[in-house]
PDB file of C-alpha atoms in Angstrom:
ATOM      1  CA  UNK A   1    -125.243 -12.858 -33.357  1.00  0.00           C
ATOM      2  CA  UNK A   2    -124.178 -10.561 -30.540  1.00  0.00           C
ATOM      3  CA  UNK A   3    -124.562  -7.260 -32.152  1.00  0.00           C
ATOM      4  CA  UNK A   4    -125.468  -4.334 -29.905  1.00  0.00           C
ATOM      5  CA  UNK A   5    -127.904  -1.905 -31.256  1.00  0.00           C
ATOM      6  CA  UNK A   6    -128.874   1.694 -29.759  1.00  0.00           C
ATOM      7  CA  UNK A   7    -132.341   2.084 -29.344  1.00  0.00           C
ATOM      8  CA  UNK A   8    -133.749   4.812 -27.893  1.00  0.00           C
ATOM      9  CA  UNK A   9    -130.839   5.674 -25.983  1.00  0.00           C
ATOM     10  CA  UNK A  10    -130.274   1.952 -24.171  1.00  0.00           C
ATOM     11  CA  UNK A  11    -128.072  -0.516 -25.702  1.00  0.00           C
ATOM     12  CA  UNK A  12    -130.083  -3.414 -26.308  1.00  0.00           C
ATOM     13  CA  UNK A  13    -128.985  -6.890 -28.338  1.00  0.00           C
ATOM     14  CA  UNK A  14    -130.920  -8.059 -31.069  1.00  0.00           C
ATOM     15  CA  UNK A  15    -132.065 -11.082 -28.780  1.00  0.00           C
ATOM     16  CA  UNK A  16    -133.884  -8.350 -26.598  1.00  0.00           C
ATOM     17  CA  UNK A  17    -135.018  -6.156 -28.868  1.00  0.00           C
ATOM     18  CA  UNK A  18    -136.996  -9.287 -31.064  1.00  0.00           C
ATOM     19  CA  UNK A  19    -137.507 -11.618 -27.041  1.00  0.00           C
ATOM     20  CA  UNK A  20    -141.529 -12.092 -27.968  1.00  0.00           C
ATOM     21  CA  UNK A  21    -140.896 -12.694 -31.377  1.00  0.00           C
ATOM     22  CA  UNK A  22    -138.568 -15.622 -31.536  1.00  0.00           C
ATOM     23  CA  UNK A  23    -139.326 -16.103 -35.602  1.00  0.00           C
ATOM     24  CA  UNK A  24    -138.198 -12.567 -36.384  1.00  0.00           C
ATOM     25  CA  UNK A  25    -134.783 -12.493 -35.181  1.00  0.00           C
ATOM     26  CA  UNK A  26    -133.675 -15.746 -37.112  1.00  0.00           C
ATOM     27  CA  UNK A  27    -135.449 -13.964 -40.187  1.00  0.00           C
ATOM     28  CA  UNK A  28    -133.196 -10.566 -39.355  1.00  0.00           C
ATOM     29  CA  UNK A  29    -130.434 -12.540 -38.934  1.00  0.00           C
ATOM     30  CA  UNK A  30    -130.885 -14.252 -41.653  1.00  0.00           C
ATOM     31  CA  UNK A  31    -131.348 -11.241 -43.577  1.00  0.00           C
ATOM     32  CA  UNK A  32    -127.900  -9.768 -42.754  1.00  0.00           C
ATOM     33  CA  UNK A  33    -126.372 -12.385 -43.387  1.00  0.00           C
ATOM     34  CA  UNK A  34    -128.007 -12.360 -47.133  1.00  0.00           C
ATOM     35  CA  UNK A  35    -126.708  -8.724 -47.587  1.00  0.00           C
ATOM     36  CA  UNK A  36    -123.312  -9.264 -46.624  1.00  0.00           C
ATOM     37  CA  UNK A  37    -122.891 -12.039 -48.705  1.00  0.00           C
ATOM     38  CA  UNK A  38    -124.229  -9.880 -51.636  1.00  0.00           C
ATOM     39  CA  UNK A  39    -122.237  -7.259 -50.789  1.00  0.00           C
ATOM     40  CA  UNK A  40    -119.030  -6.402 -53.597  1.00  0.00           C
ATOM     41  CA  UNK A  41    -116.407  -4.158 -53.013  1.00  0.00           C
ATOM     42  CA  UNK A  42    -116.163  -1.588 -55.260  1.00  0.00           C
ATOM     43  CA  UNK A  43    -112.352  -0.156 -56.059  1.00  0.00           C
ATOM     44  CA  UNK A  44    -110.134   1.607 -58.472  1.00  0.00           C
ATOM     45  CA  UNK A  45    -106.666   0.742 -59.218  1.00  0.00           C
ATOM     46  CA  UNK A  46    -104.588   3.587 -57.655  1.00  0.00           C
ATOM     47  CA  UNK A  47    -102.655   3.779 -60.603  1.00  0.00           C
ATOM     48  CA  UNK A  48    -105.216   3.780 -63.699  1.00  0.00           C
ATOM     49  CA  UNK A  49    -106.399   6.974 -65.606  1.00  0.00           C
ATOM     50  CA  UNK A  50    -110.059   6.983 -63.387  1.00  0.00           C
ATOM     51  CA  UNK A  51    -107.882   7.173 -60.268  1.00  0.00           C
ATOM     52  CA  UNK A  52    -105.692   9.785 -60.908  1.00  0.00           C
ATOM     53  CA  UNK A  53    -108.512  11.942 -62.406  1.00  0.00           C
ATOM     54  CA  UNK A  54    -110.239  11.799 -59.515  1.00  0.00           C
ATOM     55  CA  UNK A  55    -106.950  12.778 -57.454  1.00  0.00           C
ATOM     56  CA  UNK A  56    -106.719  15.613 -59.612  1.00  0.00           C
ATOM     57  CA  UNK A  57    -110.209  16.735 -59.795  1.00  0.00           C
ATOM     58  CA  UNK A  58    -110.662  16.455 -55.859  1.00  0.00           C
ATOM     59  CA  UNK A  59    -107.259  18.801 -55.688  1.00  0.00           C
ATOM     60  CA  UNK A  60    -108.932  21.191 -58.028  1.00  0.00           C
ATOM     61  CA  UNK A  61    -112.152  21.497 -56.037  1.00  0.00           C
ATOM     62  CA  UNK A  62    -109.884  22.052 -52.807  1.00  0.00           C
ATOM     63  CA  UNK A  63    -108.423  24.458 -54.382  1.00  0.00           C
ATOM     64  CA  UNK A  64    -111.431  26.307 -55.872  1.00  0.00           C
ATOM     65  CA  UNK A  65    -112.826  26.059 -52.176  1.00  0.00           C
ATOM     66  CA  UNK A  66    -109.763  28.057 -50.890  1.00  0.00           C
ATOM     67  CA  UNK A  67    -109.874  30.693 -53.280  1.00  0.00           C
ATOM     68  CA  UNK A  68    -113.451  31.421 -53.045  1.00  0.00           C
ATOM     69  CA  UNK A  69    -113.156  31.289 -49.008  1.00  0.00           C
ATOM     70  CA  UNK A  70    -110.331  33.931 -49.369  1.00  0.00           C
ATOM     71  CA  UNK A  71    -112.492  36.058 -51.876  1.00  0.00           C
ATOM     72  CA  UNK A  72    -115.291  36.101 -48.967  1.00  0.00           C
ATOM     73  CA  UNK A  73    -112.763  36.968 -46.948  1.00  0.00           C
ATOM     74  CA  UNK A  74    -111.049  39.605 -48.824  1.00  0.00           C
ATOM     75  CA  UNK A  75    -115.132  40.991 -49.689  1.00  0.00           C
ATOM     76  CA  UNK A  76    -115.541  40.953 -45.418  1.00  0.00           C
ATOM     77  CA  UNK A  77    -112.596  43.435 -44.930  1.00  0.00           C
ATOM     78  CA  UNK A  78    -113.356  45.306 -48.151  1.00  0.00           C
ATOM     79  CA  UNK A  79    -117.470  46.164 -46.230  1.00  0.00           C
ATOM     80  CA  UNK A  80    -115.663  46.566 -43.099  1.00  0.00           C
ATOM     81  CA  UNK A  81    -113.202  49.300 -44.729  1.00  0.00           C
ATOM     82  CA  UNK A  82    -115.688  50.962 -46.109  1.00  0.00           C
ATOM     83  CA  UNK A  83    -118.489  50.634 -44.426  1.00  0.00           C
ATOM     84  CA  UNK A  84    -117.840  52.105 -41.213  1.00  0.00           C
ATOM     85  CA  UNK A  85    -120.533  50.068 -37.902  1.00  0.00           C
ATOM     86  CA  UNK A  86    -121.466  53.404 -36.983  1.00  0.00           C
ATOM     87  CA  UNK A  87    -123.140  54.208 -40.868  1.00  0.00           C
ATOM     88  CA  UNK A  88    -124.508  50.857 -41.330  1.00  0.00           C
ATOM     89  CA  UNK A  89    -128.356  50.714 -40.559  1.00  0.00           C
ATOM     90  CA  UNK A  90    -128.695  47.478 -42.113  1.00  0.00           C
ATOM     91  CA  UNK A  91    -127.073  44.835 -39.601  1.00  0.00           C
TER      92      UNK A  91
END
């Protein structure tokens, strides 16, 4: 295994990181390769009920992020209109 991992700014391999501890990197190794066997992917068909709700729903919360962005904005002019810099103390 060849990986290169970052460690503390230097790109080191796994064979230097575990050099004067021969026994751990067959165990870390071994280890990965455990977990990516174990690993399952996870998916939704893009055409079920589940899949399109979540389409939908993520829409909707773009949307309600947009509209409450422009009612911050609109609330930002609104002070500034009003509220002229010279009157206000508290900024």
């Amino acid at each position: 295994m060849n990986a290169n991992w970052k460690i503390f700014e230097q790109e080191k391999t796994l064979e230097e990181i575990f050099k004067d501890y021969p026994n751990a990197l067959r165990l870390v190794e071994r280890e990965i390769e455990r977990v990516k066997n174990e690993e399952k992917i996870v998916g939704i068909d893009p055409e079920s009920w589940m899949a399109k709700e979540i389409l939908w729903q993520s829409k909707r919360l773009i949307d309600i992020e947009n509209d409450v962005n422009s009612i911050k904005r609109s609330i930002s002019r609104i002070e500034n209109y009003l509220i002229p810099k010279s009157l206000d103390t508290s900024r």
